[in-house]
mmCIF file of C-alpha atoms in Angstrom:
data_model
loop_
_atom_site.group_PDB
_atom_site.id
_atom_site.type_symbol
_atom_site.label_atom_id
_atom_site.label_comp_id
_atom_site.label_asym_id
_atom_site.label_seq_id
_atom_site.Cartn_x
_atom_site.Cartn_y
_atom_site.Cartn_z
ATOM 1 C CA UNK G 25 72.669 -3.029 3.677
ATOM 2 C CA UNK G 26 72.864 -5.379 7.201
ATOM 3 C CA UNK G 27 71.965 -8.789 6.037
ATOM 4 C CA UNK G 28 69.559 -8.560 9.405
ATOM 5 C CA UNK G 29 68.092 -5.486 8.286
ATOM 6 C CA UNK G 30 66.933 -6.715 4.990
ATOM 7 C CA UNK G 31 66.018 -10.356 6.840
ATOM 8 C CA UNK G 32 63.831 -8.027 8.716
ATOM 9 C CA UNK G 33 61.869 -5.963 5.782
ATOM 10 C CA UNK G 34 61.133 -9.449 4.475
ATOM 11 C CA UNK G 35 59.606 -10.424 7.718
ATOM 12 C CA UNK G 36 57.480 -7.335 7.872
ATOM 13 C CA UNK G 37 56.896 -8.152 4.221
ATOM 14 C CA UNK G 38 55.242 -10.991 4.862
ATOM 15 C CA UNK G 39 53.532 -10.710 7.720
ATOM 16 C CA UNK G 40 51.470 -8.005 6.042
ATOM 17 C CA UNK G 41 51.051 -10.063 3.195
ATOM 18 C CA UNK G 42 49.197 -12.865 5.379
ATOM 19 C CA UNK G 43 46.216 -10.782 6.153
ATOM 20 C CA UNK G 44 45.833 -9.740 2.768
ATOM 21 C CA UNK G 45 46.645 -12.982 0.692
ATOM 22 C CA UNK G 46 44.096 -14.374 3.061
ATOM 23 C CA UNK G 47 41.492 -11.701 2.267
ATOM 24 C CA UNK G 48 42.013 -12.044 -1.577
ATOM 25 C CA UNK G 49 42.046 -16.112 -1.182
ATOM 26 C CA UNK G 50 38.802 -15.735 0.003
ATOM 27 C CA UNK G 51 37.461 -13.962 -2.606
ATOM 28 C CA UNK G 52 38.764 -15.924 -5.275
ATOM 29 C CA UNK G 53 38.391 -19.328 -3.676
ATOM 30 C CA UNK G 54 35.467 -19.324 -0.979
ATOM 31 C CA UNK G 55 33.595 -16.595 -1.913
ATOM 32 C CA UNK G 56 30.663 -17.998 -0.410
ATOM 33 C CA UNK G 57 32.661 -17.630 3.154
ATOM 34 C CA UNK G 58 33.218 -14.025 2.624
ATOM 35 C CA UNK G 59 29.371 -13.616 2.130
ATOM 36 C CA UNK G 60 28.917 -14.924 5.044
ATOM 37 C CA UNK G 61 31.088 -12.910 7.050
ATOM 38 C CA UNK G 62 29.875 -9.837 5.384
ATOM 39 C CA UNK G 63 26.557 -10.119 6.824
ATOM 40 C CA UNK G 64 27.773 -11.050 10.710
ATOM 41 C CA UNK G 65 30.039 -8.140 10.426
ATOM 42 C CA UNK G 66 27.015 -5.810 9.153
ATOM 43 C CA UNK G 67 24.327 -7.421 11.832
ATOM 44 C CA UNK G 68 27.371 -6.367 14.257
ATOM 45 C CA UNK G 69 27.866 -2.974 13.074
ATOM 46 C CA UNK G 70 24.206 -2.282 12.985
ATOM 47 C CA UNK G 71 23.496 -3.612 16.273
ATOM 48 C CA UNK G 72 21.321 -6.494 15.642
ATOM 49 C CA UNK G 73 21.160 -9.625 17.803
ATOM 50 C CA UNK G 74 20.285 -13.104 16.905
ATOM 51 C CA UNK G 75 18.429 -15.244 18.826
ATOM 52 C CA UNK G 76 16.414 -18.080 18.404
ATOM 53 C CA UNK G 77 12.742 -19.105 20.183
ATOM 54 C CA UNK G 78 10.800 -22.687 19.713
ATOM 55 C CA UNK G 79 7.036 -23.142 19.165
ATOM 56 C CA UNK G 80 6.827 -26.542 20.678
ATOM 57 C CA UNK G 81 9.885 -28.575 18.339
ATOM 58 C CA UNK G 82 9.312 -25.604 15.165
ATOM 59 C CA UNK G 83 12.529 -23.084 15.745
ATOM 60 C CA UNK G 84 12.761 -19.845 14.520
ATOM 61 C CA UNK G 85 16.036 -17.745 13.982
ATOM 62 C CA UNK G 86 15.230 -13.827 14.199
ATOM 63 C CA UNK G 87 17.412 -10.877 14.753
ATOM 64 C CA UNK G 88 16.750 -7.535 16.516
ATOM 65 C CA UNK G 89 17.576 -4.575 18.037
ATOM 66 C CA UNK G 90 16.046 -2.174 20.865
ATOM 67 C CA UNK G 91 13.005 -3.021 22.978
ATOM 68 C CA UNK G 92 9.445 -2.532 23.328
ATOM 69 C CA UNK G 93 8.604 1.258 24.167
ATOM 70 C CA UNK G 94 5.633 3.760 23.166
ATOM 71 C CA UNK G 95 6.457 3.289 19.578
ATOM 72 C CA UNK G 96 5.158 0.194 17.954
ATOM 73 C CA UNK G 97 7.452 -2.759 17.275
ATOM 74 C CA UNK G 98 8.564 -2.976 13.816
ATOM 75 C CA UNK G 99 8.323 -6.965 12.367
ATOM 76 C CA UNK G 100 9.670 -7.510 8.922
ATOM 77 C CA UNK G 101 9.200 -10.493 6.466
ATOM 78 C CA UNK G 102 11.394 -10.758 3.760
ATOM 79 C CA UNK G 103 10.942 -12.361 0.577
ATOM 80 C CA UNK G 104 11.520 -15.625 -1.217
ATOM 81 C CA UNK G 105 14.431 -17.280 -1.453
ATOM 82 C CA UNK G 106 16.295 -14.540 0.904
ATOM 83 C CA UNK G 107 16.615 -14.354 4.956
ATOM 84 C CA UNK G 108 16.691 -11.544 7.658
ATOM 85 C CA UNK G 109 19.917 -9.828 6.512
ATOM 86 C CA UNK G 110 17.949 -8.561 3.547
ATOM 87 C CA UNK G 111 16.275 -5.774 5.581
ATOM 88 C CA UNK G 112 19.797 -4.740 7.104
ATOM 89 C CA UNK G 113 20.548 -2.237 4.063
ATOM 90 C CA UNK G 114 16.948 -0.386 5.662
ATOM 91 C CA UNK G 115 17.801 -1.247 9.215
ATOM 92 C CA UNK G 116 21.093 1.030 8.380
ATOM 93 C CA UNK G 117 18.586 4.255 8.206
ATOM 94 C CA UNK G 118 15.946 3.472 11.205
ATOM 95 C CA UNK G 119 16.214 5.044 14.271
ATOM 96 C CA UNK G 120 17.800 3.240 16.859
ATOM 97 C CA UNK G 121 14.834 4.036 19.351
ATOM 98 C CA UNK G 122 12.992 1.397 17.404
ATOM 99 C CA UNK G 123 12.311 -1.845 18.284
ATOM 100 C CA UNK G 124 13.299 -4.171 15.201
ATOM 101 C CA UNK G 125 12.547 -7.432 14.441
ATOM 102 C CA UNK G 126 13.528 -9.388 11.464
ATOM 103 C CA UNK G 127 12.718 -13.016 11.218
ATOM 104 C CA UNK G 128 13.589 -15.700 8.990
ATOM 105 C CA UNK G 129 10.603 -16.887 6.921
ATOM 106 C CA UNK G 130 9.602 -20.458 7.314
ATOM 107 C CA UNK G 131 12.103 -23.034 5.763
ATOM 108 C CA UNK G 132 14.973 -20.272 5.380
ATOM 109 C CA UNK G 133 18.066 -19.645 6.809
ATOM 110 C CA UNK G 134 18.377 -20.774 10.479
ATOM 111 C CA UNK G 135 14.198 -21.110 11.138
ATOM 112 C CA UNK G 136 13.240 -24.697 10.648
ATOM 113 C CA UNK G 137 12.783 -26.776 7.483
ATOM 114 C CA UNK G 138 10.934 -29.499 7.361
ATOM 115 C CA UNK G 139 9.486 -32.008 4.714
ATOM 116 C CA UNK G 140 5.619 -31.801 6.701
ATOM 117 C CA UNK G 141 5.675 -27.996 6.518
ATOM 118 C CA UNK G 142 2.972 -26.506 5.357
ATOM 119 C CA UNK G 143 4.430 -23.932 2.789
ATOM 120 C CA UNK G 144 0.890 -22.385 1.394
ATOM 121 C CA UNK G 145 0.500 -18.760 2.174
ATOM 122 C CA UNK G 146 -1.955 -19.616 5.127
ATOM 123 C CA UNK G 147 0.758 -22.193 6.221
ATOM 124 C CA UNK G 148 3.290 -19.720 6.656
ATOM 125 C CA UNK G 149 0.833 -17.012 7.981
ATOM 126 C CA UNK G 150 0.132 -19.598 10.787
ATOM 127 C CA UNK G 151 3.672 -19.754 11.496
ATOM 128 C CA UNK G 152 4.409 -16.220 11.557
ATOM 129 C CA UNK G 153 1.209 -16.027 14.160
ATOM 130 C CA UNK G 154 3.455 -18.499 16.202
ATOM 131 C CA UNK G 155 6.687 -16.781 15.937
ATOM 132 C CA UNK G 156 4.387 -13.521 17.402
ATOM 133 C CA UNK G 157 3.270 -15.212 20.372
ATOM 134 C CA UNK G 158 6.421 -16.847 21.543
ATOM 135 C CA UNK G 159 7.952 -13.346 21.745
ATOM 136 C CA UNK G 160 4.268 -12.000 22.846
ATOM 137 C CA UNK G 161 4.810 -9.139 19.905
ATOM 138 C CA UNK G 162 1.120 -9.041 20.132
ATOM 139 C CA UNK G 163 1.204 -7.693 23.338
ATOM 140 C CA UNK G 164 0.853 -4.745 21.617
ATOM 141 C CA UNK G 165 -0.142 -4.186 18.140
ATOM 142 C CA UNK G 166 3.384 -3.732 15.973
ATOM 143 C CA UNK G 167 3.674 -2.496 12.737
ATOM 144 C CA UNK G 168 3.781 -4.820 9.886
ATOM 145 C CA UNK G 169 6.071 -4.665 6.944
ATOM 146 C CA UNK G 170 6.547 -7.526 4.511
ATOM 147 C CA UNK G 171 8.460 -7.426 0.775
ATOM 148 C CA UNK G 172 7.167 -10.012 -2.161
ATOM 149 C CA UNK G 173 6.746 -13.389 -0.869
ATOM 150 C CA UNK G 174 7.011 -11.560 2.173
ATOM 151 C CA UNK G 175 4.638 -8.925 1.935
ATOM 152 C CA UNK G 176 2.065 -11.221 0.719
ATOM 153 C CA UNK G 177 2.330 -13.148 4.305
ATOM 154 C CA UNK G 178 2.117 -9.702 5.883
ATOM 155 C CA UNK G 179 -1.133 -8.309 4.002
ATOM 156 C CA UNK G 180 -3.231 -12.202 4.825
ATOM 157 C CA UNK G 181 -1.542 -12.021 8.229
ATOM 158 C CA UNK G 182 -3.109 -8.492 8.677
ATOM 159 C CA UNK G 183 -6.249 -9.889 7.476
ATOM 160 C CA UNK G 184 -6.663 -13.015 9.696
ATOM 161 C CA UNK G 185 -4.972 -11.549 12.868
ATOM 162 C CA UNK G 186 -6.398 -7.425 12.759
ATOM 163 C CA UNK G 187 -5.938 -7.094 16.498
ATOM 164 C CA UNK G 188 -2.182 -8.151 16.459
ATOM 165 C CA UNK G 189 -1.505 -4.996 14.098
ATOM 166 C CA UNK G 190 -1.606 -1.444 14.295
ATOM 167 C CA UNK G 191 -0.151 -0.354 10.734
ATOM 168 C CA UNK G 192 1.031 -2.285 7.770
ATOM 169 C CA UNK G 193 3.802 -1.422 4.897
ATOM 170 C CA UNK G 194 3.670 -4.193 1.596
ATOM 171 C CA UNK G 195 6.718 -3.629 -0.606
ATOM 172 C CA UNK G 196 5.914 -4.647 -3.990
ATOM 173 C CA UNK G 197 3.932 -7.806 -2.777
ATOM 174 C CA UNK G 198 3.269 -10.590 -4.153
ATOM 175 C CA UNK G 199 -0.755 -12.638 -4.435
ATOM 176 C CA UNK G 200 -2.984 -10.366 -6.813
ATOM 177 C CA UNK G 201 -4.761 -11.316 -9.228
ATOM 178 C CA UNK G 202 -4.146 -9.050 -12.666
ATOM 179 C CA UNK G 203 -6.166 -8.635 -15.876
ATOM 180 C CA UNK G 204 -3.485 -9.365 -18.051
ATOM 181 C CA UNK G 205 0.166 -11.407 -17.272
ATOM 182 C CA UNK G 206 3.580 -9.721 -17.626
ATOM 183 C CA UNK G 207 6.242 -11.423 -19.500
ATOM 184 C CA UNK G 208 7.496 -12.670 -16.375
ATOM 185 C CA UNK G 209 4.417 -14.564 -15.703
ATOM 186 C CA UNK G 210 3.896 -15.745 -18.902
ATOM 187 C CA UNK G 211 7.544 -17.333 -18.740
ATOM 188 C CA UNK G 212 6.689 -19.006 -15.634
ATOM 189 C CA UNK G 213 3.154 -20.538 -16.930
ATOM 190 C CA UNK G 214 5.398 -21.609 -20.264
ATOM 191 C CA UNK G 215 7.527 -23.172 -18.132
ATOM 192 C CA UNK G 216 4.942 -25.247 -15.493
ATOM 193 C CA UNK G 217 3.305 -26.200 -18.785
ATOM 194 C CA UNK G 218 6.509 -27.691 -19.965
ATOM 195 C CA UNK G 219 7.170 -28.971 -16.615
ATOM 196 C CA UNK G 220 10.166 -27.214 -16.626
ATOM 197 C CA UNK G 221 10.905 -26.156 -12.969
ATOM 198 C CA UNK G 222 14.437 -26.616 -13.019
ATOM 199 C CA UNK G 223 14.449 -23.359 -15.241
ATOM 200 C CA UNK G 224 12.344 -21.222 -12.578
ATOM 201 C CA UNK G 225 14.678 -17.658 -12.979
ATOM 202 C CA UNK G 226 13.981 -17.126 -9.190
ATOM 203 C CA UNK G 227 16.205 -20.034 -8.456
ATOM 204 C CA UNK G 228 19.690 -19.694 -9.940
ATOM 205 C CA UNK G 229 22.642 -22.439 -10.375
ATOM 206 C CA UNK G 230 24.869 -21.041 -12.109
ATOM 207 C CA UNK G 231 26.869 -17.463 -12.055
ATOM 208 C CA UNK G 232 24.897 -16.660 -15.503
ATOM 209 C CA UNK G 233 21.669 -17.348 -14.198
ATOM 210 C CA UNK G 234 22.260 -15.297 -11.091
ATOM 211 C CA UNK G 235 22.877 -12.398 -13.175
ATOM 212 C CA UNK G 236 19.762 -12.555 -14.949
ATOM 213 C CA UNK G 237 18.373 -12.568 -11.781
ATOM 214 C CA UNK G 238 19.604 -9.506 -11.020
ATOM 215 C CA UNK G 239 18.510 -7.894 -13.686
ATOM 216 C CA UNK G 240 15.040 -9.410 -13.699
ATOM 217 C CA UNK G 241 14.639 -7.864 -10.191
ATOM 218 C CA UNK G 242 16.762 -4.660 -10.021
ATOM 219 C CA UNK G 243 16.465 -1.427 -12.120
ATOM 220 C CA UNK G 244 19.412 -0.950 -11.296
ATOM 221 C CA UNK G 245 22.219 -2.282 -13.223
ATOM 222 C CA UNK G 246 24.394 -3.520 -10.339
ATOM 223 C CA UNK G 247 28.317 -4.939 -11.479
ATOM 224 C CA UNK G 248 28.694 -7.868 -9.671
ATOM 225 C CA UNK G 249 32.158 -9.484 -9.914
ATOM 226 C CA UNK G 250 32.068 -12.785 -11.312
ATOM 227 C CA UNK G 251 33.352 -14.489 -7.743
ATOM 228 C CA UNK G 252 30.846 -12.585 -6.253
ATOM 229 C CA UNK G 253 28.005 -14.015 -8.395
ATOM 230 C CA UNK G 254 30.042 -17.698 -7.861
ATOM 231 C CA UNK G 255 29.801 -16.983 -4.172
ATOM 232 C CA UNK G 256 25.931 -16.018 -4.047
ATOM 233 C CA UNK G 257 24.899 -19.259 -6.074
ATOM 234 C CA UNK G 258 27.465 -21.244 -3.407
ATOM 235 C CA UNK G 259 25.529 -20.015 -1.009
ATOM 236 C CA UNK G 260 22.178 -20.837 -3.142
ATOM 237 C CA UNK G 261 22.475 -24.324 -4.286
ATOM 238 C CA UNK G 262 22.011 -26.678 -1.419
ATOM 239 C CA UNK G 263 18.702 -25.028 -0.584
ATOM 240 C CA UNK G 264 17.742 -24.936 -4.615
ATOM 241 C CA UNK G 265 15.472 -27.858 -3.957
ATOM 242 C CA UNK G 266 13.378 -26.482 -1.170
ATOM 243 C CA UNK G 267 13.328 -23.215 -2.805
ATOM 244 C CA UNK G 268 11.224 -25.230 -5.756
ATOM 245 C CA UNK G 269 9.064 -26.734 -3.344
ATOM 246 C CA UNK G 270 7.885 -23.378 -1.847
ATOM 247 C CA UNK G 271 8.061 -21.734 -5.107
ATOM 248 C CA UNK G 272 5.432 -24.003 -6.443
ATOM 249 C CA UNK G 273 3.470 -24.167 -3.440
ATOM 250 C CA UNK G 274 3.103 -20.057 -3.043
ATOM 251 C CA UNK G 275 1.955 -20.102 -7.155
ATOM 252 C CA UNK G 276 -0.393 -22.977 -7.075
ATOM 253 C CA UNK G 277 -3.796 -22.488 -6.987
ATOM 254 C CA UNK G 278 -4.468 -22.707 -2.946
ATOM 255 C CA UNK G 279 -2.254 -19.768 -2.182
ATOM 256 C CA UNK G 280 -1.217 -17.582 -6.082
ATOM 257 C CA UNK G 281 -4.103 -15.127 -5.169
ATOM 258 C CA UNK G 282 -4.317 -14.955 -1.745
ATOM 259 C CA UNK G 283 -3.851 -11.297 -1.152
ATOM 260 C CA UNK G 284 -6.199 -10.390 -3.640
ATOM 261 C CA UNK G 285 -8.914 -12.849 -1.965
ATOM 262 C CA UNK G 286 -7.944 -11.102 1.467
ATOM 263 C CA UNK G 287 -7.264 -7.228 0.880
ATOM 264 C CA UNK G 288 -11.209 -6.164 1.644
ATOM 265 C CA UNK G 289 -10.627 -7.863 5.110
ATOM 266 C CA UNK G 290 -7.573 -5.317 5.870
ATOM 267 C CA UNK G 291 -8.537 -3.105 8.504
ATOM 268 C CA UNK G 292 -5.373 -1.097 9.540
ATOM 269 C CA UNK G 293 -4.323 2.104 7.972
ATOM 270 C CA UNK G 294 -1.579 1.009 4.924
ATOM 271 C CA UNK G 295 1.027 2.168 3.592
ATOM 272 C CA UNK G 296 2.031 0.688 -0.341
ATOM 273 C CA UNK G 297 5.394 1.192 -2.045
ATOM 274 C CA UNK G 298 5.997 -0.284 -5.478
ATOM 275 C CA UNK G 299 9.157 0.472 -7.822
ATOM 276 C CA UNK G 300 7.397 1.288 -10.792
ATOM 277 C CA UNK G 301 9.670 -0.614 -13.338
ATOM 278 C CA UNK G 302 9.055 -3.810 -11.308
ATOM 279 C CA UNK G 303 9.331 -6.630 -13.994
ATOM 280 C CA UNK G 304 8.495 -9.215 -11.706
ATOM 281 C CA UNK G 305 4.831 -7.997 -9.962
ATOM 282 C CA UNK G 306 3.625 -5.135 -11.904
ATOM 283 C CA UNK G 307 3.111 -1.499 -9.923
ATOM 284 C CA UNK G 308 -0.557 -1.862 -10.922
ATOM 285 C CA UNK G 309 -0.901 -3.874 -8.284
ATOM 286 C CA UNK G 310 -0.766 -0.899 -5.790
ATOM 287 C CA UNK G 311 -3.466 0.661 -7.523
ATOM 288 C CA UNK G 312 -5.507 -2.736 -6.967
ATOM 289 C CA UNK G 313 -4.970 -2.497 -2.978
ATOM 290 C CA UNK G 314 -5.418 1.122 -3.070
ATOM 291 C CA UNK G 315 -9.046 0.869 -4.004
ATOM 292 C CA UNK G 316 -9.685 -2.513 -1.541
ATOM 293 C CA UNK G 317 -8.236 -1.176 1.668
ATOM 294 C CA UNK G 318 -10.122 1.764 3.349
ATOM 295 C CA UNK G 319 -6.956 3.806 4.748
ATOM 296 C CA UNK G 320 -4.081 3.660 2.359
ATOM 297 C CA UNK G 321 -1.151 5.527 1.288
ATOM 298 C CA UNK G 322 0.620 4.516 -2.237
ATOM 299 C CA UNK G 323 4.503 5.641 -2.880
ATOM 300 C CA UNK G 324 5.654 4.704 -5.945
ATOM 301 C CA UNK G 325 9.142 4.404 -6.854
ATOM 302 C CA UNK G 326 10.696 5.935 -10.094
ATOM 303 C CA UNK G 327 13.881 4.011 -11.371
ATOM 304 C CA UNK G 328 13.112 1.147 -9.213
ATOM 305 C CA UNK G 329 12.750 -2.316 -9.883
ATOM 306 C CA UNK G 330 11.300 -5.252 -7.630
ATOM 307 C CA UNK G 331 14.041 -5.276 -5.079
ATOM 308 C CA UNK G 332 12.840 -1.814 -3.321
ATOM 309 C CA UNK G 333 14.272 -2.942 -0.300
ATOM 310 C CA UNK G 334 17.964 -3.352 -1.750
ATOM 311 C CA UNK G 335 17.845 -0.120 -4.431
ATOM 312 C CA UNK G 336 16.365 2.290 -2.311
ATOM 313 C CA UNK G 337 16.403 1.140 1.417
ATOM 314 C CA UNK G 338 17.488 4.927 2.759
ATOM 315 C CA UNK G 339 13.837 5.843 1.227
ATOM 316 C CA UNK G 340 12.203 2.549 2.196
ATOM 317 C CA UNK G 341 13.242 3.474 6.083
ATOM 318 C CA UNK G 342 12.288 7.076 5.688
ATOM 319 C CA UNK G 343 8.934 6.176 4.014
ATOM 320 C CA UNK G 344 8.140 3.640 6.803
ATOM 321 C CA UNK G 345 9.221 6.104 9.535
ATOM 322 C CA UNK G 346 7.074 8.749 7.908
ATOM 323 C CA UNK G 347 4.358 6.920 7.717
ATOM 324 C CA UNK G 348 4.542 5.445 11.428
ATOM 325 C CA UNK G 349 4.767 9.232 12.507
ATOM 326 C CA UNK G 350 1.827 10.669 10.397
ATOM 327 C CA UNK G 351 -0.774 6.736 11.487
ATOM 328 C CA UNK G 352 1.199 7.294 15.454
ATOM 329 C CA UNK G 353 0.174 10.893 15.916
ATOM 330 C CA UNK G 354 -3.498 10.839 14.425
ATOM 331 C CA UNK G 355 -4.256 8.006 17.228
ATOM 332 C CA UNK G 356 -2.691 10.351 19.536
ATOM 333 C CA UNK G 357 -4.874 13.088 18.365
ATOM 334 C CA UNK G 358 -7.777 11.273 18.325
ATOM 335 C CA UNK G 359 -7.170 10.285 22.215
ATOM 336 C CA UNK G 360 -7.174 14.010 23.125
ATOM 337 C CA UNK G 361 -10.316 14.701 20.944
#
């Protein structure tokens, strides 16, 4: 064989070994990057913008997609310790005639942090109030939906603000008050008596402890590659210390039970969905609201855990979507009556 010719298989040789050394350096090395990437090329794919609007010097970072129309706006809150992406595995099975918004919850991701924050649950509903009337979503009243952390902000927002909503969906929410504690609560009360909050499973450090995580949350027995886990602690750590903060600010006294103290005041019709093998906030908990809030629909979730959102978001999207419909054409309905 030509000495060129073979000079010129090892040139094509390696110039298709660039892209893909590259690729698997990544992964191996800066899996954290890769993470990263993942989501802008998903927010891409799925059409969502991100922009970024100021209440006075407070910023907030939200993405969406589509505009206001007839249908109401959909606003998400996700839950803690995440950021907007979270919803984009539901996002994947809305319609695109909807308009979408997901924000970043105080303190996370690209909305502001800061050390004079108030972090309570009425803290952040006030600053979710904010982030409405700098885009003016209350022009007209949007649907609501809102996941742990998140859909305890939701339910209290929909209490305090009733004529900024038309509909709210809690996922598996967080601030009731139960009878008894599951063993995830009574780990966490072990560990705030031992003063132990550097072992708070919610907040990860290491690979190991993000697994447990995983399983504490997910029914679902997801295999996560060990870089993979590296890379979602990466990506965890420098914000472990905030996360603490909040963490014992939404459990304390002042905000722990919030929801529960609220739910009566919940107006709008409601739609529930709980995994039932939720080891974090136990699926009694939609029997609880059931009973509290007049108009209210309960789907519960078999072979689910707590993160709804991420093991079953095509049935997530089609339950909110469903329920949108049915609450969207009994107000038509009632207009013709």
């Amino acid at each position: 064989m030509d000495l060129d010719v073979v000079n010129m298989f090892v040139i094509a040789g390696g110039t298709l070994a660039i892209p893909i050394l590259a690729f698997v350096a990544s992964f191996l090395l800066w899996p954290s990057a890769l993470i990263k990437i993942y989501y802008w090329y998903w927010r891409r794919t799925l059409g969502m913008q991100v922009r970024y609007v100021n209440h006075e010097d407070y910023q907030f970072c939200y993405s969406f997609r589509g505009r206001p129309g007839h249908k109401p706006t959909i606003l998400m809150l996700h839950g803690f310790s995440t950021h907007k992406d979270m919803w984009l595995s539901v996002v994947k099975f809305l319609p695109k005639n909807l308009h979408l918004v997901c924000v970043d919850m105080p303190g996370h991701e690209g909305t502001t942090r800061s050390s004079l924050d108030d972090l309570s649950i009425d803290g952040q509903v006030k600053r979710i109030h904010q982030f409405v009337e700098c885009l003016k979503l209350n022009k007209k009243p949007f649907h609501l939906v809102g996941t742990s952390m998140g859909g305890h902000v939701a339910g209290v927002y929909a209490a305090y603000y009733p004529s900024d909503v038309c509909s709210l969906s809690l996922v598996c929410p967080a601030g009731l008050q139960y009878s008894t504690d599951n063993q995830f609560v009574q780990r966490l009360k072990e560990l705030q008596d031992s003063a132990a909050v550097e072992k708070i499973p919610l907040i990860p450090s290491t690979p190991e402890e993000m697994s447990e995580m995983l399983q504490l949350c997910s029914y679902v027995r997801f295999k996560v590659p060990q870089q993979i886990l590296q890379g979602l602690v990466d990506v965890r750590i420098p914000h472990n210390d905030f996360y603490r903060k909040l963490f014992l600010e939404i459990v304390s006294e002042r905000s722990r039970h919030s929801l529960h103290q609220n739910m009566d005041k919940i107006k709008v019709p409601t739609q529930i969905i709980w995994g039932k093998q939720d080891q974090v906030l136990d699926v009694s908990g939609a029997d609880m609201l059931a009973k509290s809030i007049a108009n209210c629909q309960v789907e519960l979730l078999e072979n689910c855990g707590h993160t709804v959102v991420m093991e079953r978001p095509r049935k997530t999207a089609k339950l909110i979507v469903d329920f949108l419909a049915s609450v969207h054409n009994t107000d038509n309905n009632k207009k013709l009556d």
